[in-house]
Amino acid sequence: MASVGKRVVSGVLLAFLGVILSISTLLSSTWLSLLPLLLLPFVIAIYFSRLGVINTNILKYGLAGAVIIALFFLLAAIPPLYISWITLLVYLFLLSLKHPKLLIAYLVFLFLFIPLMLYSKGYLTVTSHNLVKIGDLKELQSHLSRPSSLVVVGHAMADIIAHTQLSPNEKISEWEEIIVNGTPYWVFAVTPQNTIAQNYVSKIILVHVQTGEVKSVPVHMTVGSGLWLLNDIVLRTFLATAQPIGNTYPFIHDGKAYFAACVNRLGGLGLVELPDSVYVYNEDGGFKVIPQFSGDTHLPEDYDWEYFNWYIEKWLYHLADENPVTFSFFPRGFLWIPASPYSQDLLNMTLLIPGSRGETVRVYFGVSPQNPNSIVSLILVNNTGAYYYNVKSIGIYSPYYIQSLVQGKLPAISGGYLYAKYSQLIYLDGYYWIVPIYAQTNIVTLWGIAIVNATNPQSMKIYQYHPDYGTFQDFLHTVLALRLTEQPLKQPCRLVTGTVSHVAQFVYKGDTYIAIEVQGKTFFATPEIGLTQFVKLLKVGEGSKVTICVSDDKIINLLEP
């Protein structure tokens, strides 16, 4: 009778656990989903005690301790709902151990189930929760016509600049490029070297992407990146939400430092992941919760770009039609199913541009599998949502293809090498790729900028930076103004734009000179600038608006106003 009673009790416990597992896997990702995992050691103990292998109490407490240790180290990376799935699979494994045929069936099931779930996760997400809206192509030009978004000071240069602001006891724990008040910056979070003894973020450093201007903001943040245990922003946020944590980043707003952590939620048995909230921590460690895509102007970006890197890749891959948007479970075909002509690959390159309200806008590029050198779509993500633009008809070449063309035209330098990076798309009466060129020697410096016609890449100009151009930002503005002008620059120059207040012509030592006064300064030119340019200058009168490229007080080029 005692033996029968034991079997009844153990059977009831096993059945109870099965019910709990079934229910918990239907729940959202909360700490309640961990209940099956906590019960699993007791089931294992009962199972082995019935076999007479080991003492129940020893196994029970040993496994419980092992689970606690595992939870302590693993929960920051694995959402509880997924742990509940793992527990269910272990439970089914235990039940199948009694019968070899059941065990074989279980292993076959596992072999088929896991790949299918991994593959279908992206499809189920993009079909159940379509986060991308179809955008009007006319809007695209306005989004890409802001030169202030162009990066000239690359990350390697910015990192060198940021390190000049560190004390010997400090290190950079995280960096990010974000838009601050409509201007892009490289943002660096700094912590003490020994975060166990000094567990806080000590300063936030901002480096302007065009001028290289650096701002160092001393702080004493108790929550941040690279900190010890519960002060780490990922673990702190995960413990508060029990949900997947995506991108985390530091930022400055109204002169105060904050850290943001993007939280996503699981649904559909954990096979669908969706944007949820942003946890924003202040210097004292207190936080407020802001829904993703709320349009909150206090945040430079209120969405998880790490999540969208994955989501947009799946969205483009499964695309079967564009208007209305439909998706295919087998986008590249399967046996008798033909491949979708709309399926695309996501290019491993993202641009950041400032939005109309100063927020961070990320630009993703879709390419055709048949022609990876051509851009067929752009997707823009801002604080209000994600928008898809079909650019097949424009014929924009891939940034990697453009970079390779530029790289092939760069000269060799002594003591290092030149490389092209950070291709950026801009619209200025046409689409252009702007490609900064860096010199890698003992340090990284800006060598020049290439400007390439995005639809006809053979039309290209490379301008080498010289201090006569002024700052990096002045140099960029000069390049954008000159663009693909046919008149070669005989020497570096800087831009001057304004209204002509006075015009004079005179002959000096047999040469005819034209002098114009702009912004209170007088600049002159001779016919050596070229006949076409000189004739244009002859037509300039008082009150005319001009843009000229000058070296000292000499006019090198007259550009269209």
XYZ file of C-alpha atoms in Angstrom:
561
model
C 0.000 0.000 0.000
C 2.828 2.365 0.855
C 4.385 1.726 -2.557
C 1.078 2.444 -4.256
C 0.682 5.626 -2.231
C 4.137 6.792 -3.262
C 3.350 6.214 -6.901
C 0.069 8.076 -6.605
C 1.733 11.052 -4.910
C 4.563 11.198 -7.431
C 2.131 10.806 -10.306
C 0.008 13.667 -8.990
C 3.106 15.864 -8.583
C 4.258 15.080 -12.096
C 0.814 15.787 -13.517
C 0.615 19.015 -11.500
C 3.953 20.121 -12.873
C 2.797 19.380 -16.414
C -0.268 21.577 -15.928
C 1.839 24.399 -14.446
C 4.241 24.166 -17.369
C 1.430 24.281 -19.917
C -0.120 27.345 -18.299
C 3.147 29.214 -17.726
C 4.238 28.911 -21.345
C 1.075 30.779 -22.309
C 1.873 33.660 -19.966
C 3.789 36.774 -20.900
C 7.438 36.994 -19.894
C 7.200 37.542 -16.121
C 8.922 36.052 -13.115
C 5.916 33.731 -12.680
C 7.226 31.800 -15.684
C 10.146 30.629 -13.507
C 7.862 28.512 -11.316
C 8.275 25.354 -13.439
C 12.052 25.674 -13.232
C 11.901 25.870 -9.446
C 9.685 22.784 -9.316
C 11.812 20.761 -11.714
C 14.480 19.683 -9.117
C 11.761 18.154 -6.963
C 10.414 16.163 -9.903
C 13.932 14.964 -10.730
C 14.419 13.991 -7.083
C 11.138 12.027 -7.049
C 12.027 10.345 -10.318
C 15.437 9.154 -9.170
C 14.218 8.210 -5.680
C 11.677 5.857 -7.296
C 14.590 4.220 -9.111
C 16.425 3.925 -5.822
C 19.480 5.717 -7.229
C 20.025 8.462 -4.673
C 18.629 9.851 -1.436
C 15.729 12.192 -2.117
C 16.712 14.960 0.297
C 20.326 15.171 -0.863
C 19.305 15.381 -4.497
C 16.476 17.781 -3.778
C 18.591 20.348 -1.944
C 21.580 19.907 -4.228
C 19.552 20.546 -7.352
C 17.724 23.451 -5.727
C 21.069 25.062 -4.888
C 22.317 24.465 -8.435
C 19.211 26.117 -9.860
C 19.678 29.178 -7.632
C 23.284 29.572 -8.777
C 22.258 29.127 -12.410
C 19.495 31.704 -12.040
C 21.908 34.193 -10.487
C 24.257 34.101 -13.479
C 21.939 33.328 -16.396
C 18.714 35.239 -15.901
C 20.128 38.507 -17.229
C 20.492 36.808 -20.614
C 17.513 34.419 -20.763
C 13.937 35.692 -20.342
C 11.883 33.628 -17.859
C 9.421 32.558 -20.560
C 12.242 30.885 -22.477
C 13.429 29.209 -19.281
C 9.910 27.855 -18.899
C 10.200 26.337 -22.375
C 13.534 24.789 -21.416
C 11.940 23.328 -18.305
C 9.110 21.832 -20.352
C 11.590 20.157 -22.712
C 13.542 18.740 -19.767
C 10.289 17.481 -18.227
C 9.329 15.718 -21.450
C 12.824 14.261 -21.635
C 12.444 12.750 -18.168
C 9.108 11.207 -19.073
C 10.576 9.671 -22.250
C 13.477 8.010 -20.400
C 11.278 5.095 -19.337
C 10.657 3.902 -22.900
C 13.336 3.774 -25.670
C 10.747 4.382 -28.378
C 9.448 7.461 -26.606
C 13.017 8.716 -26.196
C 13.709 8.323 -29.931
C 10.435 10.066 -30.755
C 11.315 12.876 -28.368
C 14.771 13.386 -29.913
C 13.260 13.463 -33.405
C 10.664 15.963 -32.190
C 13.396 18.124 -30.645
C 15.479 17.985 -33.828
C 12.539 19.234 -35.898
C 10.859 21.518 -33.356
C 13.734 23.829 -32.444
C 14.836 24.767 -36.032
C 11.210 25.289 -37.042
C 10.567 27.591 -34.090
C 13.747 29.581 -34.765
C 12.840 29.989 -38.437
C 9.179 30.841 -37.879
C 9.889 33.388 -35.124
C 10.742 36.137 -37.617
C 7.859 35.281 -39.914
C 5.324 35.217 -37.075
C 6.585 38.576 -35.804
C 6.384 40.446 -39.106
C 3.015 38.922 -40.045
C 1.332 39.278 -36.640
C 2.669 42.716 -35.759
C 3.518 44.782 -38.823
C 5.518 47.690 -37.419
C 6.562 49.189 -40.775
C 4.400 51.648 -42.692
C 4.749 52.328 -46.422
C 6.164 55.832 -46.905
C 5.716 58.295 -49.772
C 8.864 58.564 -51.876
C 8.494 62.357 -52.038
C 9.142 62.563 -48.292
C 12.502 60.852 -48.647
C 14.270 63.848 -50.183
C 13.443 66.080 -47.224
C 14.723 63.441 -44.782
C 18.074 63.167 -46.574
C 18.678 66.868 -47.264
C 20.235 67.773 -43.894
C 24.039 68.167 -44.214
C 24.284 68.497 -40.425
C 23.885 64.714 -40.168
C 27.038 63.869 -42.118
C 29.836 62.293 -40.090
C 33.311 63.681 -40.739
C 34.938 62.823 -37.425
C 34.688 59.032 -37.416
C 34.489 56.853 -34.337
C 38.226 56.114 -34.287
C 39.015 59.856 -34.313
C 36.318 60.578 -31.725
C 37.649 57.815 -29.484
C 41.102 59.425 -29.515
C 39.551 62.794 -28.656
C 37.469 61.251 -25.860
C 40.524 59.567 -24.331
C 42.143 62.988 -23.869
C 39.386 63.701 -21.324
C 40.116 60.633 -19.167
C 42.065 60.545 -15.949
C 44.481 57.615 -15.347
C 41.814 55.936 -13.210
C 39.053 56.063 -15.838
C 37.994 53.982 -18.818
C 35.318 54.162 -21.526
C 32.632 51.571 -20.846
C 30.175 52.305 -23.677
C 29.818 54.505 -26.730
C 26.972 55.406 -29.032
C 26.210 57.833 -31.857
C 22.994 59.717 -31.146
C 21.351 63.013 -31.998
C 21.490 65.633 -29.224
C 19.333 68.714 -29.854
C 19.335 68.021 -33.579
C 23.117 67.524 -33.802
C 24.861 64.156 -34.052
C 27.469 63.346 -31.393
C 29.608 60.415 -30.419
C 28.635 59.850 -26.784
C 30.988 58.008 -24.412
C 30.140 56.746 -20.915
C 33.139 56.741 -18.572
C 33.595 54.662 -15.416
C 36.454 54.271 -12.908
C 38.879 51.461 -13.722
C 37.854 49.563 -10.596
C 34.058 49.508 -10.729
C 33.864 47.126 -7.780
C 35.315 49.777 -5.464
C 33.933 52.807 -7.347
C 30.672 51.570 -8.805
C 29.364 54.551 -10.787
C 29.610 56.375 -14.108
C 32.024 59.273 -13.593
C 31.396 61.376 -16.716
C 29.682 61.571 -20.090
C 31.796 62.766 -23.035
C 30.281 64.150 -26.246
C 32.311 64.575 -29.455
C 30.789 66.540 -32.348
C 30.779 64.413 -35.529
C 31.777 67.331 -37.784
C 33.958 69.678 -35.769
C 35.501 67.261 -33.270
C 34.497 69.655 -30.480
C 34.463 67.773 -27.183
C 32.253 68.301 -24.130
C 32.908 66.510 -20.858
C 30.054 66.394 -18.338
C 31.114 65.197 -14.841
C 28.451 62.970 -13.268
C 28.033 60.445 -10.489
C 25.507 58.012 -11.963
C 24.641 54.988 -9.863
C 23.229 53.074 -12.847
C 25.106 52.658 -16.096
C 26.993 50.400 -18.433
C 30.012 48.400 -17.347
C 29.172 48.656 -13.652
C 29.230 45.881 -11.077
C 26.218 43.557 -10.652
C 23.038 45.379 -9.646
C 24.308 48.760 -10.864
C 24.679 47.444 -14.406
C 21.832 48.904 -16.444
C 20.998 45.668 -18.274
C 20.725 43.538 -15.133
C 18.942 46.297 -13.178
C 16.342 46.717 -15.920
C 15.915 42.984 -16.439
C 15.236 42.449 -12.726
C 12.592 45.179 -12.908
C 10.883 43.833 -16.031
C 11.768 40.128 -16.489
C 11.756 40.886 -20.219
C 14.403 41.018 -22.972
C 16.653 44.092 -22.803
C 17.898 45.610 -26.051
C 19.973 48.687 -26.680
C 21.227 50.776 -23.756
C 22.778 54.187 -24.205
C 23.842 57.315 -22.274
C 22.588 60.756 -23.247
C 22.405 64.362 -22.096
C 19.159 66.318 -21.858
C 18.959 69.889 -20.513
C 22.502 69.482 -19.228
C 21.657 66.395 -17.147
C 22.961 62.880 -17.723
C 20.713 59.849 -18.201
C 20.968 56.198 -19.178
C 18.237 54.549 -21.226
C 17.464 50.832 -21.562
C 15.022 49.588 -24.199
C 12.714 46.778 -23.068
C 10.872 44.350 -25.357
C 8.076 41.953 -24.523
C 7.453 38.382 -25.585
C 4.147 37.083 -26.878
C 2.769 34.139 -28.810
C 4.487 31.486 -26.655
C 7.661 33.559 -26.832
C 7.818 33.336 -30.632
C 6.876 36.994 -31.114
C 8.990 39.817 -29.726
C 7.650 43.369 -29.685
C 8.880 46.808 -28.582
C 7.542 47.670 -25.141
C 9.092 50.454 -23.019
C 12.206 52.523 -22.372
C 13.504 52.702 -18.804
C 15.236 56.053 -18.301
C 17.555 56.276 -15.265
C 18.708 59.555 -13.745
C 21.906 60.183 -11.777
C 20.378 58.924 -8.518
C 19.268 55.625 -10.060
C 15.595 56.515 -10.117
C 13.787 55.746 -13.353
C 10.717 56.568 -15.351
C 9.072 54.339 -17.934
C 8.338 55.695 -21.413
C 6.536 53.612 -24.078
C 8.575 52.966 -27.197
C 7.492 55.105 -30.176
C 5.781 57.582 -27.869
C 7.348 60.526 -29.695
C 8.759 61.780 -26.380
C 11.172 64.621 -27.219
C 13.109 64.091 -23.976
C 14.658 60.990 -25.544
C 17.041 61.083 -28.518
C 15.571 57.716 -29.548
C 12.683 55.905 -27.888
C 13.054 52.596 -29.706
C 15.435 49.669 -29.570
C 17.660 49.851 -32.642
C 19.193 46.454 -31.821
C 15.714 44.958 -32.073
C 15.060 46.754 -35.364
C 18.317 45.467 -36.800
C 16.766 42.024 -36.418
C 13.163 42.947 -37.184
C 13.840 44.826 -40.434
C 16.095 42.036 -41.659
C 13.205 39.570 -41.193
C 10.660 42.036 -42.578
C 12.621 42.490 -45.805
C 13.477 38.808 -46.108
C 9.857 37.611 -45.888
C 8.460 40.406 -48.073
C 6.194 38.945 -50.776
C 4.455 42.082 -52.023
C 4.565 45.789 -51.229
C 1.145 47.272 -51.811
C -0.633 45.957 -49.814
C 2.228 44.482 -47.790
C 2.171 40.681 -47.682
C 4.713 38.110 -46.566
C 5.737 34.624 -47.630
C 6.735 31.808 -45.287
C 9.217 30.639 -47.965
C 10.374 33.969 -49.466
C 13.225 32.416 -51.484
C 11.041 29.527 -52.661
C 10.880 25.890 -51.605
C 10.631 22.893 -53.938
C 7.728 23.859 -56.221
C 7.157 27.262 -54.563
C 8.810 30.053 -56.660
C 10.947 32.695 -54.967
C 9.360 36.050 -54.191
C 10.747 38.860 -56.386
C 10.263 41.273 -53.487
C 12.401 39.466 -50.915
C 15.432 41.556 -49.928
C 18.541 41.410 -47.772
C 19.363 44.020 -45.155
C 22.653 45.778 -45.823
C 24.994 45.750 -42.839
C 25.183 49.539 -42.695
C 22.977 52.068 -40.909
C 22.929 55.857 -41.192
C 21.905 58.279 -38.467
C 20.221 61.545 -39.400
C 18.450 64.170 -37.276
C 14.679 64.201 -37.496
C 12.466 67.265 -37.829
C 12.080 67.414 -34.042
C 15.744 66.752 -33.257
C 15.319 63.023 -32.621
C 17.560 60.240 -33.882
C 16.442 58.732 -37.205
C 18.080 55.508 -38.375
C 18.218 54.653 -42.065
C 18.391 51.004 -43.166
C 19.162 49.808 -46.706
C 17.523 46.881 -48.489
C 19.311 45.224 -51.419
C 18.183 42.654 -53.947
C 19.774 39.189 -53.594
C 20.257 39.192 -57.373
C 22.076 42.566 -57.386
C 23.663 43.456 -54.028
C 25.371 46.520 -55.566
C 22.037 48.293 -55.944
C 19.807 49.752 -53.219
C 16.134 48.851 -53.737
C 14.624 50.161 -50.492
C 15.243 52.463 -47.569
C 13.596 52.098 -44.163
C 13.613 55.050 -41.770
C 12.941 54.529 -38.056
C 12.191 57.515 -35.822
C 10.338 58.209 -32.588
C 6.966 57.732 -34.256
C 7.538 54.508 -36.190
C 9.268 52.799 -39.115
C 8.662 53.769 -42.742
C 9.494 51.852 -45.941
C 10.498 53.622 -49.177
C 10.779 51.798 -52.494
C 13.739 53.348 -54.382
C 14.145 50.780 -57.170
C 13.282 53.368 -59.817
C 15.986 55.791 -58.619
C 18.922 53.438 -59.190
C 21.028 54.180 -56.094
C 24.252 52.208 -55.855
C 25.261 50.368 -52.668
C 27.492 52.270 -50.227
C 29.929 49.354 -50.070
C 30.273 49.424 -53.851
C 30.871 53.188 -53.686
C 33.479 52.764 -50.947
C 35.330 50.179 -53.024
C 35.443 52.595 -55.995
C 36.761 55.384 -53.780
C 39.273 53.066 -52.126
C 40.649 52.100 -55.530
C 41.459 55.734 -56.345
C 43.296 56.558 -53.105
C 47.052 57.111 -53.257
C 49.607 55.399 -51.036
C 51.024 57.358 -48.116
C 54.189 56.834 -46.145
C 53.964 55.535 -42.599
C 50.393 54.257 -42.893
C 47.464 53.845 -45.251
C 44.242 55.545 -46.370
C 40.800 54.035 -46.021
C 37.250 55.098 -46.918
C 34.486 54.611 -44.362
C 31.076 55.922 -43.220
C 29.441 56.328 -46.644
C 26.439 58.602 -46.183
C 23.572 59.336 -48.543
C 22.430 62.922 -49.031
C 20.021 64.692 -51.365
C 21.179 68.020 -52.872
C 19.384 68.428 -56.210
C 20.225 64.770 -56.681
C 21.425 61.838 -54.606
C 25.091 61.778 -53.581
C 27.258 59.506 -51.471
C 29.589 61.396 -49.136
C 32.572 59.221 -48.168
C 35.089 60.459 -45.564
C 38.665 59.273 -46.122
C 40.921 58.672 -43.122
C 44.667 58.319 -42.767
C 45.781 55.595 -40.377
C 49.282 56.327 -39.096
C 50.132 56.503 -35.410
C 46.704 58.070 -34.992
C 43.620 58.396 -37.208
C 43.158 61.725 -39.000
C 40.806 63.036 -41.678
C 42.610 62.959 -45.044
C 39.788 64.027 -47.328
C 36.231 63.553 -48.556
C 34.916 61.907 -51.706
C 31.606 62.929 -53.221
C 30.043 60.442 -55.634
C 26.936 60.609 -57.779
C 24.757 57.911 -56.168
C 23.138 56.933 -59.490
C 26.262 57.330 -61.665
C 29.264 56.432 -59.493
C 31.786 57.061 -62.259
C 31.080 60.733 -61.598
C 33.270 61.258 -58.557
C 35.506 63.903 -56.987
C 38.001 63.460 -54.163
C 38.992 66.522 -52.131
C 42.002 66.385 -49.826
C 41.692 68.283 -46.576
C 44.024 71.221 -45.940
C 43.964 73.694 -43.027
C 43.210 76.444 -45.564
C 39.734 74.968 -45.824
C 39.136 75.922 -42.193
C 37.583 73.464 -39.767
C 36.423 69.970 -40.744
C 32.899 71.356 -40.851
C 33.974 74.215 -43.172
C 35.703 71.652 -45.368
C 32.524 69.559 -45.565
C 30.427 72.593 -46.530
C 32.978 73.457 -49.226
C 32.825 69.947 -50.655
C 29.016 69.997 -50.680
C 29.022 73.380 -52.439
C 31.623 72.365 -55.028
C 30.228 68.850 -55.467
C 31.167 67.555 -58.912
C 32.174 70.901 -60.449
C 34.276 70.550 -63.572
C 36.621 73.402 -62.631
C 39.498 71.824 -60.710
C 40.657 73.549 -57.540
C 44.265 74.595 -57.905
C 44.534 75.075 -54.173
C 42.403 74.568 -51.052
C 39.827 77.183 -50.237
C 37.075 77.989 -47.761
C 33.493 79.008 -48.411
C 32.170 82.529 -47.995
C 28.464 83.140 -48.544
C 26.720 86.494 -48.395
C 25.451 89.589 -50.185
C 27.865 91.674 -52.279
C 28.083 95.193 -50.822
C 30.620 96.635 -53.291
C 32.128 95.696 -56.687
C 35.255 97.138 -58.345
C 37.326 96.414 -61.472
C 40.882 97.598 -62.082
C 44.076 96.774 -63.944
C 47.233 96.041 -62.042
C 50.540 95.169 -63.747
C 48.712 94.377 -66.951
C 46.161 92.042 -65.348
C 42.451 92.786 -64.952
C 41.199 92.346 -61.394
C 37.684 92.030 -60.033
C 37.165 92.879 -56.371
C 33.953 92.196 -54.443
C 33.126 92.938 -50.829
C 31.218 90.242 -48.924
C 30.584 90.164 -45.168
C 32.731 93.276 -44.751
C 35.797 91.714 -46.413
C 37.209 92.306 -49.894
C 38.137 89.405 -52.161
C 39.670 89.610 -55.626
C 40.060 87.433 -58.719
C 42.050 87.436 -61.970
C 41.378 85.647 -65.278
C 43.583 82.778 -64.125
C 40.584 81.296 -62.306
C 39.265 80.380 -65.744
C 37.361 82.282 -68.385
C 33.953 80.864 -67.436
C 34.383 81.761 -63.776
C 35.771 85.219 -64.585
C 32.856 86.059 -66.881
C 30.436 85.032 -64.118
C 32.214 87.390 -61.733
C 31.907 90.249 -64.231
C 28.112 89.855 -64.029
C 28.037 90.083 -60.225
C 26.645 93.391 -58.973
C 25.949 95.048 -55.661
C 23.153 93.277 -53.827
C 23.891 89.944 -55.510
C 23.996 86.875 -53.288
C 27.117 84.833 -53.904
C 28.949 81.788 -52.618
C 32.675 81.968 -53.278
C 35.540 79.690 -52.358
C 38.521 81.788 -51.251
C 42.101 81.296 -50.146
C 43.145 84.215 -47.961
C 41.628 87.102 -49.969
C 41.826 85.446 -53.412
C 38.728 84.010 -55.138
C 39.316 80.422 -56.291
C 35.785 79.502 -57.420
C 32.430 81.212 -57.822
C 29.633 78.821 -56.955
C 25.934 78.994 -57.608
C 24.233 81.062 -54.854
